[in-house]
Amino acid sequence: MSSPKYPKGERVWVGYYDTGHELRFILTSKESSREYFFLYELVDGAFKKLGRARSPKELEAKFDVDKKLGVVR
């Protein structure tokens, strides 16, 4: 299986893995600025942009990242 193409011109800050140790999401920002963060979901071997926000926590809450990863809090 080939590795997915990461978003061009963006820096990956966090990779989110599920309880089976599979990569499910990444959190990025533009190379030049961290004014906005972007959340992508890995779907069928490609990253699909879900949204953007000024804080990572805002994106995690909006897209239920913990729930999708199988994390109980």
Coordinates of N, CA and C in Angstrom, one line a residue:
M1 N 0.8 -1.2 0.0 CA 0.0 0.0 0.0 C 0.9 1.2 0.0
S2 N 0.6 2.2 -0.9 CA 1.4 3.4 -0.9 C 0.9 4.4 0.2
S3 N 1.9 5.2 0.6 CA 1.5 6.2 1.6 C 0.7 7.3 1.0
P4 N -0.2 7.9 1.8 CA -1.0 9.0 1.3 C -0.2 10.3 1.0
K5 N -0.7 11.1 0.1 CA 0.0 12.4 -0.2 C -0.5 13.4 0.9
Y6 N 0.5 14.0 1.5 CA 0.2 15.0 2.5 C -0.1 16.3 1.8
P7 N -0.9 17.2 2.5 CA -1.2 18.5 1.9 C 0.0 19.3 1.6
K8 N 0.1 19.8 0.3 CA 1.3 20.6 -0.1 C 1.2 22.0 0.5
G9 N 2.4 22.5 1.0 CA 2.4 23.8 1.6 C 1.9 23.9 3.0
E10 N 1.7 22.8 3.6 CA 1.2 22.7 5.0 C 2.1 21.8 5.8
R11 N 2.2 22.2 7.1 CA 3.1 21.4 8.0 C 2.2 20.5 8.9
V12 N 2.5 19.3 9.0 CA 1.7 18.4 9.8 C 2.2 18.5 11.3
W13 N 1.3 18.8 12.2 CA 1.6 19.0 13.6 C 1.3 17.8 14.4
V14 N 0.2 17.1 14.1 CA -0.3 16.0 14.9 C -0.9 14.9 14.0
G15 N -0.6 13.7 14.3 CA -1.2 12.6 13.6 C -2.1 11.9 14.7
Y16 N -3.3 11.6 14.3 CA -4.3 11.0 15.3 C -4.5 9.5 14.9
Y17 N -4.2 8.6 15.8 CA -4.3 7.2 15.5 C -5.4 6.5 16.3
D18 N -6.1 5.6 15.8 CA -7.2 4.9 16.5 C -6.6 3.8 17.4
T19 N -7.5 3.1 18.1 CA -7.0 2.1 19.1 C -6.3 0.9 18.4
G20 N -6.5 0.8 17.1 CA -5.8 -0.3 16.3 C -4.5 0.2 15.7
H21 N -4.0 1.4 16.1 CA -2.8 2.0 15.7 C -2.8 2.4 14.2
E22 N -4.0 2.7 13.7 CA -4.1 3.1 12.3 C -4.3 4.6 12.2
L23 N -3.5 5.3 11.3 CA -3.7 6.8 11.2 C -5.0 7.1 10.7
R24 N -5.7 8.0 11.3 CA -7.1 8.4 10.9 C -7.2 9.8 10.5
F25 N -6.5 10.7 11.3 CA -6.6 12.2 11.0 C -5.2 12.8 11.1
I26 N -5.0 14.0 10.5 CA -3.9 14.8 10.7 C -4.3 16.2 10.9
L27 N -3.5 17.0 11.7 CA -3.8 18.4 12.0 C -2.6 19.2 11.3
T28 N -2.9 20.1 10.5 CA -1.9 20.9 9.8 C -2.1 22.4 10.0
S29 N -1.1 23.2 9.5 CA -1.2 24.6 9.4 C -0.4 25.0 8.2
K30 N -0.6 26.2 7.7 CA 0.3 26.7 6.6 C 1.7 26.7 7.1
E31 N 2.7 26.6 6.2 CA 4.1 26.6 6.6 C 4.5 27.9 7.2
S32 N 3.9 29.0 6.7 CA 4.4 30.3 7.2 C 3.6 30.9 8.4
S33 N 2.5 30.2 8.7 CA 1.7 30.8 9.8 C 0.8 29.7 10.5
R34 N 0.6 29.9 11.8 CA -0.3 29.0 12.5 C -1.5 29.8 12.9
E35 N -2.0 30.7 12.1 CA -3.2 31.5 12.3 C -4.4 30.6 12.3
Y36 N -4.4 29.6 11.4 CA -5.5 28.7 11.2 C -4.9 27.2 11.2
F37 N -5.7 26.3 11.7 CA -5.3 24.9 11.7 C -6.3 24.2 10.8
F38 N -5.9 23.1 10.2 CA -6.8 22.3 9.3 C -6.8 20.9 9.7
L39 N -8.0 20.3 9.7 CA -8.1 18.9 10.1 C -8.5 18.1 8.9
Y40 N -7.7 17.0 8.6 CA -7.9 16.1 7.5 C -8.2 14.7 8.0
E41 N -9.1 14.0 7.3 CA -9.4 12.6 7.7 C -8.8 11.7 6.6
L42 N -8.2 10.6 6.9 CA -7.7 9.7 5.9 C -8.8 8.8 5.5
V43 N -9.2 8.9 4.2 CA -10.3 8.1 3.7 C -9.8 7.5 2.4
D44 N -9.9 6.2 2.3 CA -9.5 5.4 1.1 C -8.1 5.8 0.6
G45 N -7.2 6.0 1.6 CA -5.8 6.2 1.2 C -5.5 7.7 0.8
A46 N -6.4 8.6 1.0 CA -6.2 10.0 0.7 C -6.7 10.9 1.8
F47 N -6.1 12.0 2.0 CA -6.6 12.9 3.0 C -7.7 13.8 2.5
K48 N -8.8 13.9 3.3 CA -9.9 14.7 2.9 C -10.0 15.8 4.0
K49 N -10.0 17.1 3.5 CA -10.1 18.2 4.4 C -11.5 18.3 5.1
L50 N -11.5 18.3 6.4 CA -12.8 18.4 7.1 C -13.1 19.8 7.4
G51 N -12.1 20.6 7.8 CA -12.4 22.0 8.2 C -11.2 22.7 8.7
R52 N -11.4 24.0 9.1 CA -10.4 24.8 9.6 C -10.9 25.6 10.8
A53 N -10.0 25.9 11.7 CA -10.3 26.7 12.9 C -9.1 27.4 13.5
R54 N -9.3 28.3 14.4 CA -8.1 29.0 15.0 C -7.4 28.1 16.1
S55 N -8.1 27.1 16.5 CA -7.4 26.2 17.5 C -7.7 24.7 17.2
P56 N -6.7 23.9 17.5 CA -6.9 22.5 17.3 C -8.1 21.9 18.1
K57 N -8.2 22.3 19.4 CA -9.3 21.8 20.2 C -10.7 22.1 19.6
E58 N -10.8 23.2 18.9 CA -12.1 23.5 18.3 C -12.4 22.5 17.2
L59 N -11.4 22.1 16.4 CA -11.6 21.1 15.3 C -11.9 19.8 15.9
E60 N -11.1 19.4 16.9 CA -11.3 18.1 17.6 C -12.7 17.9 18.1
A61 N -13.3 19.0 18.7 CA -14.6 18.9 19.3 C -15.7 18.9 18.2
K62 N -15.5 19.8 17.2 CA -16.5 19.9 16.1 C -16.6 18.6 15.3
F63 N -15.5 17.9 15.1 CA -15.6 16.6 14.3 C -15.5 15.4 15.1
D64 N -15.7 15.4 16.4 CA -15.8 14.3 17.3 C -14.6 13.3 17.1
V65 N -13.4 13.9 17.1 CA -12.2 13.1 16.8 C -12.0 12.0 17.9
D66 N -12.1 12.4 19.2 CA -12.0 11.3 20.2 C -12.9 10.2 20.0
K67 N -14.1 10.5 19.7 CA -15.2 9.4 19.6 C -14.8 8.5 18.4
K68 N -14.4 9.1 17.3 CA -14.0 8.4 16.1 C -12.8 7.5 16.3
L69 N -11.9 8.0 17.2 CA -10.7 7.2 17.5 C -10.9 6.1 18.5
G70 N -12.1 6.1 19.1 CA -12.4 5.1 20.1 C -11.9 5.5 21.5
V71 N -11.6 6.8 21.7 CA -11.1 7.3 23.0 C -12.3 7.7 23.9
V72 N -12.3 7.2 25.1 CA -13.4 7.5 26.0 C -12.9 8.5 27.0
R73 N -13.6 9.6 27.2 CA -13.1 10.6 28.2 C -14.3 10.9 29.1

